[in-house]
PDB file of C-alpha atoms and ligand atoms in Angstrom:
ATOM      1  CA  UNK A1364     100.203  35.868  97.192  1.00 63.00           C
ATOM      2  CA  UNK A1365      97.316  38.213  97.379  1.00 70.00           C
ATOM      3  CA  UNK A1366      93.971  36.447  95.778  1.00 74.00           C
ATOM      4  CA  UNK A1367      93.221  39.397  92.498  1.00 76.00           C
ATOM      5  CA  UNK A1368      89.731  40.768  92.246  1.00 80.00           C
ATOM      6  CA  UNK A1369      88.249  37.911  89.843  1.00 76.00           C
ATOM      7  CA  UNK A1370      89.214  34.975  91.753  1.00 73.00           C
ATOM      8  CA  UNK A1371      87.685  37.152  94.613  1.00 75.00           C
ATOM      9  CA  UNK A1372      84.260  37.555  92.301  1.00 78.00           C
ATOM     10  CA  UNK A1373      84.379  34.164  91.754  1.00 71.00           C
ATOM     11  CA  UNK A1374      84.506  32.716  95.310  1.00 66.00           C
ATOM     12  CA  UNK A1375      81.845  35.188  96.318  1.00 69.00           C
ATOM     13  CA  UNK A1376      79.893  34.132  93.535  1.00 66.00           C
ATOM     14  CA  UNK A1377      80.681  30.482  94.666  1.00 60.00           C
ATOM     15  CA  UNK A1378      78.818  31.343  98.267  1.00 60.00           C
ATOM     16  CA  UNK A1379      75.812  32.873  96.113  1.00 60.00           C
ATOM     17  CA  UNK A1380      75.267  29.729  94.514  1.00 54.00           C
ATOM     18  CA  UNK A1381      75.536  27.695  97.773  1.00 53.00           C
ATOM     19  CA  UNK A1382      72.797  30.097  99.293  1.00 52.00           C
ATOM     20  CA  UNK A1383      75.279  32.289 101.501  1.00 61.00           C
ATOM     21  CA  UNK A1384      73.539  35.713 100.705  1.00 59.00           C
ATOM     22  CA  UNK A1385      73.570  36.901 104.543  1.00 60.00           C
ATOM     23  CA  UNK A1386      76.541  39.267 105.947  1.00 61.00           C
ATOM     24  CA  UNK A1387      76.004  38.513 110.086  1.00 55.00           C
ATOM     25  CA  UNK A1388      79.614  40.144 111.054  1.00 53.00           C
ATOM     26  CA  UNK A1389      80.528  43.129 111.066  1.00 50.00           C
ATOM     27  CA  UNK A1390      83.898  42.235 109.821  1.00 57.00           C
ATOM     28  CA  UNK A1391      84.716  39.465 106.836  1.00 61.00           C
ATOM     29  CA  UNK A1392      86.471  36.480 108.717  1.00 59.00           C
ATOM     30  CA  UNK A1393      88.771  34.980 106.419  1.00 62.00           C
ATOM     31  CA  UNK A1394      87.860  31.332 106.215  1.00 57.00           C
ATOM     32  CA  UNK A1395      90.823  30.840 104.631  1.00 59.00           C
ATOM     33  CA  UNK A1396      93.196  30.547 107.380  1.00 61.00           C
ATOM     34  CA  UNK A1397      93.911  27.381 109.391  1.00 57.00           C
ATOM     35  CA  UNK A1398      93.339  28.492 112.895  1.00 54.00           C
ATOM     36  CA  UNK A1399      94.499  26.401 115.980  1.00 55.00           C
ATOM     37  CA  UNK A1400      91.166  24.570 117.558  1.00 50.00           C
ATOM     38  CA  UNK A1401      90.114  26.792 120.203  1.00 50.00           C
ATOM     39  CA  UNK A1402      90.942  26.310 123.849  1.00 50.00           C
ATOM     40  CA  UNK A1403      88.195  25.496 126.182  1.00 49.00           C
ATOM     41  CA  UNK A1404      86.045  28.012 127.736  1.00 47.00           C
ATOM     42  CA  UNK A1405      86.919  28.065 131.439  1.00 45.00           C
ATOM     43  CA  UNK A1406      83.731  27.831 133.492  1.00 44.00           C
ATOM     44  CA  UNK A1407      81.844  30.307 134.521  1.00 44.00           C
ATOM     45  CA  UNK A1408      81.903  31.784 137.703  1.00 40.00           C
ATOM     46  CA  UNK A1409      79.856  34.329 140.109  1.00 40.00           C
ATOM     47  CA  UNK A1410      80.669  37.518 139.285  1.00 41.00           C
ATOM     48  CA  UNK A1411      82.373  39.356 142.683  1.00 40.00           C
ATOM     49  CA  UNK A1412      80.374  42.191 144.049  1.00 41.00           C
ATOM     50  CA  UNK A1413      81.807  45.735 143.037  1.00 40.00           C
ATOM     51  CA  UNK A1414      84.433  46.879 144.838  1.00 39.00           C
ATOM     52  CA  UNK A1415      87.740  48.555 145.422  1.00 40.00           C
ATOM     53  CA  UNK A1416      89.759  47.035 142.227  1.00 39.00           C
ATOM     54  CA  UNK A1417      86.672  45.277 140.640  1.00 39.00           C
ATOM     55  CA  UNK A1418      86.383  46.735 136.838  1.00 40.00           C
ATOM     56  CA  UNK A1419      82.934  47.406 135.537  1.00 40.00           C
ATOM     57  CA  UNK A1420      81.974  44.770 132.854  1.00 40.00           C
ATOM     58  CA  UNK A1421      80.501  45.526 129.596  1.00 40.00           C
ATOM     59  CA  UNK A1422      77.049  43.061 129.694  1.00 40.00           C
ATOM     60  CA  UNK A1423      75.649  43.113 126.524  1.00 39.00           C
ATOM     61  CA  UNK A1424      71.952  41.819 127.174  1.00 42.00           C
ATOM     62  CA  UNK A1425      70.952  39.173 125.004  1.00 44.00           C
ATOM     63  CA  UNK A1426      67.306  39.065 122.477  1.00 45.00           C
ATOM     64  CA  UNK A1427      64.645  37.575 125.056  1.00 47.00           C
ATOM     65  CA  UNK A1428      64.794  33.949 123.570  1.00 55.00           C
ATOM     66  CA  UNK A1429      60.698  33.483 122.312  1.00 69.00           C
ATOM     67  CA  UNK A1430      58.687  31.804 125.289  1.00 72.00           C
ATOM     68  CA  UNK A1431      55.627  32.094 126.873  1.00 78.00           C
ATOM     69  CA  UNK A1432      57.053  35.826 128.160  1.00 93.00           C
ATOM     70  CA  UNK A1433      57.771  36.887 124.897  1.00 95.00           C
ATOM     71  CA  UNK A1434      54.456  35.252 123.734  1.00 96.00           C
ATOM     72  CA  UNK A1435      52.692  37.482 126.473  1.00 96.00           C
ATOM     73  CA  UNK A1436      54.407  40.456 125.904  1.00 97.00           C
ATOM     74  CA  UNK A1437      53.665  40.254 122.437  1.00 98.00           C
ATOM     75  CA  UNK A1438      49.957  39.782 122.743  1.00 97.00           C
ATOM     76  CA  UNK A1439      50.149  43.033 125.318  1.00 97.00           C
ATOM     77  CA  UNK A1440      51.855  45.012 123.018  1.00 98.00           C
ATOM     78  CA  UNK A1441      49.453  43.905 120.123  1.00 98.00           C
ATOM     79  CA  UNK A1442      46.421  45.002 122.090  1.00 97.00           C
ATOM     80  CA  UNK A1443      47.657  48.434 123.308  1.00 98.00           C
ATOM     81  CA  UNK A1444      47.667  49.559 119.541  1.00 98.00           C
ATOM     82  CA  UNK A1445      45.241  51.583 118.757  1.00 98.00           C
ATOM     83  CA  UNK A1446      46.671  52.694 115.285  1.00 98.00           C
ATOM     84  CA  UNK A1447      48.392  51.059 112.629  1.00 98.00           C
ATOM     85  CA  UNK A1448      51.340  53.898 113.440  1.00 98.00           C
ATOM     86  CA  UNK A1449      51.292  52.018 116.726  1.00 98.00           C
ATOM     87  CA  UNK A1450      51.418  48.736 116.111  1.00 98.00           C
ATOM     88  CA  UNK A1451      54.390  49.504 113.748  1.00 98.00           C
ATOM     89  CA  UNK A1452      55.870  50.778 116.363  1.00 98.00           C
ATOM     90  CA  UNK A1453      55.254  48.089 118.730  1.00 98.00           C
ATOM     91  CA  UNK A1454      56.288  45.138 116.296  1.00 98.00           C
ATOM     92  CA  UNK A1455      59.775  47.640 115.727  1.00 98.00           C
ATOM     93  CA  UNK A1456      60.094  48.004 119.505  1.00 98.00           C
ATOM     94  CA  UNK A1457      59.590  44.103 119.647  1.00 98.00           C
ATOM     95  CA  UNK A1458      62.478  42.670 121.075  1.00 96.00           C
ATOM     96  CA  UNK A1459      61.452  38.951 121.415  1.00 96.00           C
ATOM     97  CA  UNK A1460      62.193  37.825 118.564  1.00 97.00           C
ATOM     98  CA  UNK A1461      65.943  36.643 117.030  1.00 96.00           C
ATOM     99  CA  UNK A1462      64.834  37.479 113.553  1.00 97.00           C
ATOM    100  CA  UNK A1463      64.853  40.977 114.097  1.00 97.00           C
ATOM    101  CA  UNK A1464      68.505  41.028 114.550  1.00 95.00           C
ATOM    102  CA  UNK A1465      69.737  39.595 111.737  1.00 95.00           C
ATOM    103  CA  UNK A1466      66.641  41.520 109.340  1.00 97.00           C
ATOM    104  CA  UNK A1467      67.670  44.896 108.118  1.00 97.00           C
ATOM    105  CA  UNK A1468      64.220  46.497 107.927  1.00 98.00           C
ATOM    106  CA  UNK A1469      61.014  46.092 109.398  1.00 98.00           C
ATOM    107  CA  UNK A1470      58.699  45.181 106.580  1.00 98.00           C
ATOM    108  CA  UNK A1471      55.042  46.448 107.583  1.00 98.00           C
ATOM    109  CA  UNK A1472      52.397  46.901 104.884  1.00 98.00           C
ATOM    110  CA  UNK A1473      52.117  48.267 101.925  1.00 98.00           C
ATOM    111  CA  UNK A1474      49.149  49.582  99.651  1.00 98.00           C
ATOM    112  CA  UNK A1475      45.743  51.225 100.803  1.00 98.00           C
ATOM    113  CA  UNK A1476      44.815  49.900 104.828  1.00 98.00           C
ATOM    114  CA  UNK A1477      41.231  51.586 103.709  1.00 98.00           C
ATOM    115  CA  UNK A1478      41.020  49.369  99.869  1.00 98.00           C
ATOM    116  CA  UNK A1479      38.757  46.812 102.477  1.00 98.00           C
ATOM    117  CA  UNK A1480      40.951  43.840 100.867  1.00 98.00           C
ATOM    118  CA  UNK A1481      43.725  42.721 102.722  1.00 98.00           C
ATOM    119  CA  UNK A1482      46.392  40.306 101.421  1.00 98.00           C
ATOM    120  CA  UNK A1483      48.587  38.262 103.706  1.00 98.00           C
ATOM    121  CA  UNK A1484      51.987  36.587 102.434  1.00 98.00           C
ATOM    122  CA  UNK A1485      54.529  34.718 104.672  1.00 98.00           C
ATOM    123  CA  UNK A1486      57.299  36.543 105.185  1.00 98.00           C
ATOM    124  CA  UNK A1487      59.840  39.549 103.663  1.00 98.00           C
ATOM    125  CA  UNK A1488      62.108  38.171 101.389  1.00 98.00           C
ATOM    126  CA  UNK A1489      65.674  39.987 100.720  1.00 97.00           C
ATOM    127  CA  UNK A1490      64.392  42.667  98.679  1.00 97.00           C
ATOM    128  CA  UNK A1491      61.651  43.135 100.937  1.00 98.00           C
ATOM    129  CA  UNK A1492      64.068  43.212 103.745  1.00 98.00           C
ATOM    130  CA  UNK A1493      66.026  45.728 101.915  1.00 98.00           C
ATOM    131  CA  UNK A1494      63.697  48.050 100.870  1.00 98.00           C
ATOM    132  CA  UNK A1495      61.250  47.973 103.639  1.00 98.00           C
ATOM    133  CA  UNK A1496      58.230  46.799 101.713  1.00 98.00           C
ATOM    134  CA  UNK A1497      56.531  43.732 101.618  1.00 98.00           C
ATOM    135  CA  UNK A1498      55.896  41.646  98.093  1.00 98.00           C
ATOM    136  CA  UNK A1499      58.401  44.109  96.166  1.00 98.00           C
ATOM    137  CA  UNK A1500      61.206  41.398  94.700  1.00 98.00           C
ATOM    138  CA  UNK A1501      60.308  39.106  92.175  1.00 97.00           C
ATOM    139  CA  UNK A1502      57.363  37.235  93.827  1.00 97.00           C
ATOM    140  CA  UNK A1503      55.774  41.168  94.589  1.00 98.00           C
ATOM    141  CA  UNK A1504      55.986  41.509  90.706  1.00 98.00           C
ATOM    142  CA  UNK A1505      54.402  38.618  89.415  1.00 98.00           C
ATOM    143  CA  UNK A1506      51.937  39.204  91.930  1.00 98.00           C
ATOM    144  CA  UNK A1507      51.116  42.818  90.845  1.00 98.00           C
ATOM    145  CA  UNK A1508      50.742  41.571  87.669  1.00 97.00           C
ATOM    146  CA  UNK A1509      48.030  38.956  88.602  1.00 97.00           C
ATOM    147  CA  UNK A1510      46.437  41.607  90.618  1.00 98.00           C
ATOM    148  CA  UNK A1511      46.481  44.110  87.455  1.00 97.00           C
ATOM    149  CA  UNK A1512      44.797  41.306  85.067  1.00 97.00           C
ATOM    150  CA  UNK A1513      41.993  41.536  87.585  1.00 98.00           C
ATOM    151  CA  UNK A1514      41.530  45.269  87.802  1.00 97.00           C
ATOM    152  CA  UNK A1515      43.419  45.827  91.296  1.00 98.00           C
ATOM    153  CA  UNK A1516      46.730  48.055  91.495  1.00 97.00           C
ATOM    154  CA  UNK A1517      48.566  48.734  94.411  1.00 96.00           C
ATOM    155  CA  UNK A1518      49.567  52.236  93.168  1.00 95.00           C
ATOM    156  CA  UNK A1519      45.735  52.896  92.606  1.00 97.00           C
ATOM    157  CA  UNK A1520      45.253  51.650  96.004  1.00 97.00           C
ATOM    158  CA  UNK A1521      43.057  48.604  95.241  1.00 98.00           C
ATOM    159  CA  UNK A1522      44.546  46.406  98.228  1.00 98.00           C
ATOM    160  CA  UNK A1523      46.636  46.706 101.224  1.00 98.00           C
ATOM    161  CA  UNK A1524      49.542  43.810 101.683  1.00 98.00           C
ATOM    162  CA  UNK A1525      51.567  42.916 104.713  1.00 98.00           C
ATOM    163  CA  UNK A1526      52.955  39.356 106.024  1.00 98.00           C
ATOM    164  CA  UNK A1527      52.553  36.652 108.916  1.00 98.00           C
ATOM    165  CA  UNK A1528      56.176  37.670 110.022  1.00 98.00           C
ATOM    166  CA  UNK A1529      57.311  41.374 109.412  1.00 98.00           C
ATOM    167  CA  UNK A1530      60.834  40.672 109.538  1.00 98.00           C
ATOM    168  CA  UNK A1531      63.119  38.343 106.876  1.00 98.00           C
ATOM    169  CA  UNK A1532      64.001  34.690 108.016  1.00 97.00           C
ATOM    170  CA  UNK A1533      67.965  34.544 107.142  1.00 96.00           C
ATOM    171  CA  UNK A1534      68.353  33.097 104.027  1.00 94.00           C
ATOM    172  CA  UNK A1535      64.706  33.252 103.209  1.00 94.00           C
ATOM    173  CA  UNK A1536      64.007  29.875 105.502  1.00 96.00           C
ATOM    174  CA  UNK A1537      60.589  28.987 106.226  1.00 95.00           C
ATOM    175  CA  UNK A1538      59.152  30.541 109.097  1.00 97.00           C
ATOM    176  CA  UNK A1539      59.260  27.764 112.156  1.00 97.00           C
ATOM    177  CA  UNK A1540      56.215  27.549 113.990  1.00 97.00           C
ATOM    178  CA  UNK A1541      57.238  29.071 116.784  1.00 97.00           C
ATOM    179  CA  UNK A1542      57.868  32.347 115.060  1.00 97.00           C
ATOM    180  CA  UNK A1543      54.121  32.391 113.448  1.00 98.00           C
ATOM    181  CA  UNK A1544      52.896  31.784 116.720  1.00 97.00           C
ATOM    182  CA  UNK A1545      54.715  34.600 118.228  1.00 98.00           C
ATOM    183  CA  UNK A1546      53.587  37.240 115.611  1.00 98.00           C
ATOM    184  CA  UNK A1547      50.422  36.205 115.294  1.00 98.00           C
ATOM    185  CA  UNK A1548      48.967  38.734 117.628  1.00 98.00           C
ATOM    186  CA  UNK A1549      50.763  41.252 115.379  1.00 98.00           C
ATOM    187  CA  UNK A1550      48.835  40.103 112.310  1.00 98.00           C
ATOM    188  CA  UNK A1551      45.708  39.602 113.856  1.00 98.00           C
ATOM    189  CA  UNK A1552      45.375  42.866 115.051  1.00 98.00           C
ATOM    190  CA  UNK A1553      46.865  44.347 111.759  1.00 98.00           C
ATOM    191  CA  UNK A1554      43.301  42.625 110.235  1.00 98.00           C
ATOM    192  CA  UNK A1555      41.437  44.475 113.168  1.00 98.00           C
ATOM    193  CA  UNK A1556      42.676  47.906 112.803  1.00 98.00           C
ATOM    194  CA  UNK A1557      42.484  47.731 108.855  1.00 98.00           C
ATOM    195  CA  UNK A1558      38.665  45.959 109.080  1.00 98.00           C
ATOM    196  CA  UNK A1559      39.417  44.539 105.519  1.00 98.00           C
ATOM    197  CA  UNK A1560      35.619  43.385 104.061  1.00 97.00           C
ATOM    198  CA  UNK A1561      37.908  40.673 102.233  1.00 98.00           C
ATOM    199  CA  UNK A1562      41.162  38.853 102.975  1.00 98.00           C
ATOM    200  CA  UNK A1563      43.474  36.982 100.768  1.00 98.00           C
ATOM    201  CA  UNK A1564      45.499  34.191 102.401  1.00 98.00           C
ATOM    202  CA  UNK A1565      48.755  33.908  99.762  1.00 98.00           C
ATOM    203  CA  UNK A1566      50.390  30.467 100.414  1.00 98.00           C
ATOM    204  CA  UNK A1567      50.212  28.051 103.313  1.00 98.00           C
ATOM    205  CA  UNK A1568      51.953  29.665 105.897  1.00 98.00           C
ATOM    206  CA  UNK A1569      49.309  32.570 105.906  1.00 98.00           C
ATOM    207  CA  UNK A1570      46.631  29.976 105.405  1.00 98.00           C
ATOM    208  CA  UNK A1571      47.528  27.937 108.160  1.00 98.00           C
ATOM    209  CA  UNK A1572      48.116  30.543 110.554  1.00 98.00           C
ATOM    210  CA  UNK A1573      44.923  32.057 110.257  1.00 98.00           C
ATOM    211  CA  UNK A1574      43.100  29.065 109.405  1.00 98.00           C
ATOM    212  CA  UNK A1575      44.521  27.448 112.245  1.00 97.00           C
ATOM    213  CA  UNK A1576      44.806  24.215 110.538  1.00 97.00           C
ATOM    214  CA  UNK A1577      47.377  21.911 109.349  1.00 97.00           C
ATOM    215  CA  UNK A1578      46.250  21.415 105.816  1.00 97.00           C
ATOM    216  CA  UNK A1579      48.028  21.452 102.878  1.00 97.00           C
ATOM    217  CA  UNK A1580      47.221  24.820 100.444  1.00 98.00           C
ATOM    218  CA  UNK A1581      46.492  22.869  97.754  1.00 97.00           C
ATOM    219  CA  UNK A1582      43.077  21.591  99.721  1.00 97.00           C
ATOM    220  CA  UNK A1583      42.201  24.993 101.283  1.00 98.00           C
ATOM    221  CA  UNK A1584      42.712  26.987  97.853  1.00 98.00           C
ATOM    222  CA  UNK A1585      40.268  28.061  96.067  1.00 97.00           C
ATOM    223  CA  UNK A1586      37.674  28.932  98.328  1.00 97.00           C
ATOM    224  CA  UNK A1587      36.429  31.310 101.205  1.00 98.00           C
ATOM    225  CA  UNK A1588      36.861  30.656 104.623  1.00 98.00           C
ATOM    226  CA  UNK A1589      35.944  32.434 107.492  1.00 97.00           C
ATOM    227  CA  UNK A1590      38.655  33.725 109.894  1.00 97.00           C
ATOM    228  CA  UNK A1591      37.983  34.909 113.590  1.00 95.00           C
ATOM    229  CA  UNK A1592      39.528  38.196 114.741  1.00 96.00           C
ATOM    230  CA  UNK A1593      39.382  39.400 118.144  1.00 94.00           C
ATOM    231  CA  UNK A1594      37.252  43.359 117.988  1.00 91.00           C
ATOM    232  CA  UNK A1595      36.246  42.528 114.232  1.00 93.00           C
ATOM    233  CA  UNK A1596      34.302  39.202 114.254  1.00 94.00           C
ATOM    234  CA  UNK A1597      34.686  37.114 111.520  1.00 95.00           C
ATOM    235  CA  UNK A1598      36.251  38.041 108.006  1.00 96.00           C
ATOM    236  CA  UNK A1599      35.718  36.269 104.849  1.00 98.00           C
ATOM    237  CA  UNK A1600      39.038  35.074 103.427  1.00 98.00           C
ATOM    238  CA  UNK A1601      40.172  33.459 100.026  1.00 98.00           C
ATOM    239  CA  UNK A1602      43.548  31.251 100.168  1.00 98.00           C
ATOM    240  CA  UNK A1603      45.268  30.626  97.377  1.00 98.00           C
ATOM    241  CA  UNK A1604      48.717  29.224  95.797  1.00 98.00           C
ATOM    242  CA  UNK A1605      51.541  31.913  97.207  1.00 98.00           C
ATOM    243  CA  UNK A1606      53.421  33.538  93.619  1.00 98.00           C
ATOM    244  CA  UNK A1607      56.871  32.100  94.946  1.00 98.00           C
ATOM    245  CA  UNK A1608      55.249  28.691  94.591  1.00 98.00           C
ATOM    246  CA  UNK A1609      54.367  30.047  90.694  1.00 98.00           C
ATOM    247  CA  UNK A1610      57.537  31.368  90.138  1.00 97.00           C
ATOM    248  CA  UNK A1611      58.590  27.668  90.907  1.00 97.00           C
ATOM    249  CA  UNK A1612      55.396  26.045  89.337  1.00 97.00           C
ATOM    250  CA  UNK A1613      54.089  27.881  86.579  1.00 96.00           C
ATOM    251  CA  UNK A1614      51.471  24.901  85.540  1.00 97.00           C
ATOM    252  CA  UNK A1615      49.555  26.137  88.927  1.00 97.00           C
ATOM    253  CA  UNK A1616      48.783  29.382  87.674  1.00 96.00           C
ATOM    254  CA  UNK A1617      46.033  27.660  86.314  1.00 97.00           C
ATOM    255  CA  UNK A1618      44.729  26.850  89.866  1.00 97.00           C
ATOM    256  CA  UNK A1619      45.885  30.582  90.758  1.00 98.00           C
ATOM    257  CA  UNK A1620      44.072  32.256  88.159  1.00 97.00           C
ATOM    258  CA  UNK A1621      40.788  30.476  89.322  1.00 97.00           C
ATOM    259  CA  UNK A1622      41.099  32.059  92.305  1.00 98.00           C
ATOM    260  CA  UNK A1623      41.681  35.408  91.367  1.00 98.00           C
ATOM    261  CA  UNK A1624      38.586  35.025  89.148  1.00 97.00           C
ATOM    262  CA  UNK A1625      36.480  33.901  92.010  1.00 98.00           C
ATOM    263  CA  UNK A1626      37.779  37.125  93.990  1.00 98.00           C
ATOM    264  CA  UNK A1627      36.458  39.245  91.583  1.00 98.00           C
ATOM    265  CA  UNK A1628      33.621  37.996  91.183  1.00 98.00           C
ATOM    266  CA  UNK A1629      33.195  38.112  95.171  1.00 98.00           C
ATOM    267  CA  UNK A1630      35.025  41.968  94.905  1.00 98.00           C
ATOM    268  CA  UNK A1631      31.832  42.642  92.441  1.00 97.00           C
ATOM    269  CA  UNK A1632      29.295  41.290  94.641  1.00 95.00           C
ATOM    270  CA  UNK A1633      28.658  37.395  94.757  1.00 94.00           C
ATOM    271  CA  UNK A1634      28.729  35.797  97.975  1.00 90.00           C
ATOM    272  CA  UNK A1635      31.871  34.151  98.864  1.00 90.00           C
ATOM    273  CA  UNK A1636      31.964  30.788  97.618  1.00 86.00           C
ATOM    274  CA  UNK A1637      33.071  27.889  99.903  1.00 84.00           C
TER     275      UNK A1637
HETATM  276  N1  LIG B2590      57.050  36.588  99.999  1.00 93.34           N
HETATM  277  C1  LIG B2590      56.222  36.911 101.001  1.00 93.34           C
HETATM  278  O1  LIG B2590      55.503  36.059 101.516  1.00 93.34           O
HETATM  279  N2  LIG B2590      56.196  38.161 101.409  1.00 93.34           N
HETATM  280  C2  LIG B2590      56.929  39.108 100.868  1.00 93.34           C
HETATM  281  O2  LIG B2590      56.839  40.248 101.306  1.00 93.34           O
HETATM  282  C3  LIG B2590      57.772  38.752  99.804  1.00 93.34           C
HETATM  283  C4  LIG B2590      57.830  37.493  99.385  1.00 93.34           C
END
């Protein structure tokens, strides 16, 4: 018997809850069905050399796994960008990296490069992914609003915003290591070409990255740190709590709210505290 439309709803809504939000075939497999195990691969061999009655095979090249190549080609392809058109370009044309083929859009930046106050988040979450835009879903809104109660608006061009990674993790997984380490080159020559006066570090994957250090957020928040960026120097930069952890812990708005009061009163003119 043919499943009807609401006990279809309901089992999709069943793999929402369970955290299946992802679609990575092109086709539905129907999970459904019983299938016979599989029979074993047989191994591989040499392919012949072309010739009379040899058929052409399809060889579909796979994403160049991250390694120290990819590592090197990304820090070359960093460097040659002299814009911030370029290096979009050259983080889209960045093939060595598996997150790029399961994102659906390259999330950038957002906001005004020329505001001289960067913010840095982790990495695009769905909404992000779908839109294009970093800190747009839920997260992007609460944020916004923080921003607002201190006088800065995205719209009005008070900050620019992009991310350690510019493409989503499926299912919004932490970025591994290895992944910040590959697009770090990215980010640090985002901060170059944009020569913010002022960075924001949102959450501890930014804060680590750029901090390069292994401490928790709740010990770097709260104050300014100096970060090192190759053809700018050094750049002052807050951290704080990231507004997913918020969402999650409202009490630490407390803690966040601090902060954004202590970047205001750097945005007017103190010194940066530390
Ligand atoms: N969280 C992030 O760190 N970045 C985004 O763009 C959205 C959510």
């Amino acid at each position: 018997m043919e499943p009807d439309r609401a006990s279809l709803l309901a089992a999709l809504a069943l793999q929402l809850d369970w955290g299946a939000e992802e679609a990575l075939e092109e086709a539905p497999p129907d999970r459904s069905v019983r299938r016979a195990p599989a029979a074993p691969e047989p191994p591989q061999r040499a392919m012949p050399a072309a010739g009379p009655g040899t058929r052409p095979v399809a060889v579909r090249t796979p994403a160049a796994a991250p390694g120290p190549a990819a590592a090197s080609r990304a820090a070359e392809a960093a460097a040659a960008a002299g814009t911030l058109d370029a290096l979009r370009d050259a983080i889209a044309a960045f093939d060595g990296s598996a997150l790029r083929e399961t994102a659906t859009n390259l999330v950038f930046s957002d906001g005004d490069p020329a505001s001289g106050l960067l913010l840095i988040g982790e990495a695009p979450g769905a909404e992000e992914d779908r839109l294009g835009r970093p800190f747009v879903g839920q997260s992007g809104q609460l944020l916004d609003r923080m921003l607002a109660s201190i006088g800065l608006s995205r719209e009005a061009g008070g900050f620019a915003i992009t991310n350690i990674l510019p493409w989503r993790p499926p299912g919004n997984r932490t970025p591994t290591d290895a992944e910040i380490a590959l697009f770090l080159p990215f980010v640090l020559r985002h901060i170059a070409l944009v020569r913010p006066r002022h960075v924001v570090l949102l959450g501890a994957t930014a804060a680590r990255a750029l901090l390069r250090t292994k401490e928790g957020i709740t010990r770097l928040r709260g104050r300014w740190h100096r970060i090192k960026v190759e053809g700018l120097g050094e750049a002052p930069a807050l951290a704080t709590l990231h507004p997913a952890y918020l969402l999650r812990t409202p009490a630490a708005k407390r803690d966040a709210w601090a902060d954004l009061l202590m970047l205001r009163r750097t945005l007017d003119g103190a010194p940066p505290e530390s």
